[in-house]
Tab-separated table of C-alpha atoms in Angstrom:
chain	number	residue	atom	x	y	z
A	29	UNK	CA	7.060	9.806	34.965
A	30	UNK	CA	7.878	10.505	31.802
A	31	UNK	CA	11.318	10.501	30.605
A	32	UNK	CA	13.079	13.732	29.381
A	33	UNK	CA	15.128	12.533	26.523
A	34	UNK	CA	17.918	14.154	25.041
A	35	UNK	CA	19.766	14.953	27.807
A	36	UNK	CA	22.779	12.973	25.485
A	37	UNK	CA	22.349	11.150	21.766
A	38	UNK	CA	24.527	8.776	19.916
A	39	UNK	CA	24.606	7.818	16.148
A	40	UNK	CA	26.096	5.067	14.756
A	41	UNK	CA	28.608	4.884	12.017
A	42	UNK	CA	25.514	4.657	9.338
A	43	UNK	CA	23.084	7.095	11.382
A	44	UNK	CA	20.254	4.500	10.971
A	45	UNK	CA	20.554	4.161	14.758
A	46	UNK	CA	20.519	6.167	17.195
A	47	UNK	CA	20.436	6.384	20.840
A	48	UNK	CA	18.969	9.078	23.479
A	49	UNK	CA	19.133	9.158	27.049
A	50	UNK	CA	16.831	11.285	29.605
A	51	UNK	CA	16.689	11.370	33.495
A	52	UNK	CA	13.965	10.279	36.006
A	53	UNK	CA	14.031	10.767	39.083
A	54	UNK	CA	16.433	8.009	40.640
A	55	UNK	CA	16.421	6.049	37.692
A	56	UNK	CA	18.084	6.882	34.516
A	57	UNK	CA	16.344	5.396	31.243
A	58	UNK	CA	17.907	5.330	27.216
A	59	UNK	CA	16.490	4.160	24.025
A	60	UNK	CA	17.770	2.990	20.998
A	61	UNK	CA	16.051	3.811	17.903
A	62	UNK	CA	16.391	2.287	13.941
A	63	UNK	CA	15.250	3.572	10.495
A	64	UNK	CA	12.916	2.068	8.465
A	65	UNK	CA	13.970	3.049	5.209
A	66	UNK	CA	10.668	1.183	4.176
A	67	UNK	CA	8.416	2.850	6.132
A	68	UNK	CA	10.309	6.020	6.554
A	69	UNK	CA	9.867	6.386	10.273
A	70	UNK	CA	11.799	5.790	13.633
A	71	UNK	CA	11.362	2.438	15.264
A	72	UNK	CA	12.288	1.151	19.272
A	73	UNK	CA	14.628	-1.165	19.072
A	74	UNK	CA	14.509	-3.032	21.979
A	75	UNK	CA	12.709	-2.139	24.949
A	76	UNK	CA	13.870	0.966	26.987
A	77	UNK	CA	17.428	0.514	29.068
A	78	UNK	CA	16.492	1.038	32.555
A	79	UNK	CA	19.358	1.653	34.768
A	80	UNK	CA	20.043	2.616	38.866
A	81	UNK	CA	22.764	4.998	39.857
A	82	UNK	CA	21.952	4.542	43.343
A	83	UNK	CA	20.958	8.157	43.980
A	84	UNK	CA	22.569	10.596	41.302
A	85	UNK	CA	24.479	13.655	43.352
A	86	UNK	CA	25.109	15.813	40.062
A	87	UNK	CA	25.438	15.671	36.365
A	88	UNK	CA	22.889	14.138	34.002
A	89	UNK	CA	23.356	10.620	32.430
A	90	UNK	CA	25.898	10.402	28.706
A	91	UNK	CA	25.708	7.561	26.198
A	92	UNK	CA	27.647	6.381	23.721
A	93	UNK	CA	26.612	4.099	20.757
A	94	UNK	CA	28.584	1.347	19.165
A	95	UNK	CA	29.257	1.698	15.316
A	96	UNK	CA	26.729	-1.415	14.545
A	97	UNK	CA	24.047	0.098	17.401
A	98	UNK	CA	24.658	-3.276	19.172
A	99	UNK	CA	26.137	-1.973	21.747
A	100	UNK	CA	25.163	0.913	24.063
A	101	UNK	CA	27.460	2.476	27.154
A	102	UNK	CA	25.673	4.877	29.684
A	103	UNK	CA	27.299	6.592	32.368
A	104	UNK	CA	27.021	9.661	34.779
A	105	UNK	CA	29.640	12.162	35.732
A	106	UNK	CA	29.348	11.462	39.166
A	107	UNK	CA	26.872	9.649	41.849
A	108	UNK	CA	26.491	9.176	45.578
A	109	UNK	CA	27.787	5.475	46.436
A	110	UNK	CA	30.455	6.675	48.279
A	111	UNK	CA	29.420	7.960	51.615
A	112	UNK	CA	32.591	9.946	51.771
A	113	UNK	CA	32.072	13.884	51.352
A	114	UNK	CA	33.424	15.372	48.100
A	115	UNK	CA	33.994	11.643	46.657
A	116	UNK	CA	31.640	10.642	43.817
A	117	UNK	CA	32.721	8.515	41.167
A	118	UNK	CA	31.564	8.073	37.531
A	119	UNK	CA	29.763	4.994	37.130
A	120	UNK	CA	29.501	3.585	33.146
A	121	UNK	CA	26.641	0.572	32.246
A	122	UNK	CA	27.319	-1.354	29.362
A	123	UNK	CA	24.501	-2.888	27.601
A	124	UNK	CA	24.625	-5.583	24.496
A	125	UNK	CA	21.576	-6.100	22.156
A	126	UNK	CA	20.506	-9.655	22.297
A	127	UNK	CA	17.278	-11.912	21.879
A	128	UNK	CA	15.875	-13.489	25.100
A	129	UNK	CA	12.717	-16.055	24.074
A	130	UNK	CA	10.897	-14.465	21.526
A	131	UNK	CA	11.997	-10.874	23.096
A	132	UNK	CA	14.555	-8.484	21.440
A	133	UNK	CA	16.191	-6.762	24.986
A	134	UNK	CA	19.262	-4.695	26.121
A	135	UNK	CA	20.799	-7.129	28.334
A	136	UNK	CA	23.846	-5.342	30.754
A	137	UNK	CA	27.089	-6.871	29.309
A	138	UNK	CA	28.802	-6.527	33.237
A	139	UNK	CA	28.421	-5.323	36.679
A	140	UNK	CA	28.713	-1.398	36.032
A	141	UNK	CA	32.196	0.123	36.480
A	142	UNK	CA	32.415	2.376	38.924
């Protein structure tokens, strides 16, 4: 489906960058974005961040943005790993900007923290 961003959106320090996260259904998805002075528009950069929350309970997904845009956290208030009733902890995604081949990607800096 199509992805409903805004649900959060992160500058950094220089506000040539900026990220935007949306919700799908049991994946959560964010993009990261840089002016082109240049050509006065809004470029991908990367691909789109792609990440499971093994079955959200409640909330919708945050980001936050690095000062450089290198770096990109994403997180939900809460989200159903625990099988215990009432317990749902946050769980936070880090991802790093990096080159892979030829490919500029969003590769996940550790396992998320939960």
């Amino acid at each position: 489906g199509v992805p409903a961003y805004g649900t959060d959106v992160s500058l950094s320090r220089d506000g040539n960058v900026v990220a935007v996260t949306g919700d799908r259904t049991s994946t959560r998805i964010a993009a990261v974005y840089h002016y082109d002075d240049a050509q006065d528009d809004w470029f991908l950069r990367g691909s789109e961040i792609s990440f499971d929350y093994h079955g959200i309970t409640g909330g919708r997904s945050r980001l936050g943005l690095s000062d450089d845009g290198c770096r990109v956290a994403v997180g939900a208030p809460r989200n159903s790993i625990s099988a215990a009733i009432n317990v749902a902890p946050a769980l936070v995604n880090l991802f790093e900007l990096g080159i892979v081949g030829d490919d500029t990607v969003w590769q996940q800096m550790t396992p998320a923290i939960v």
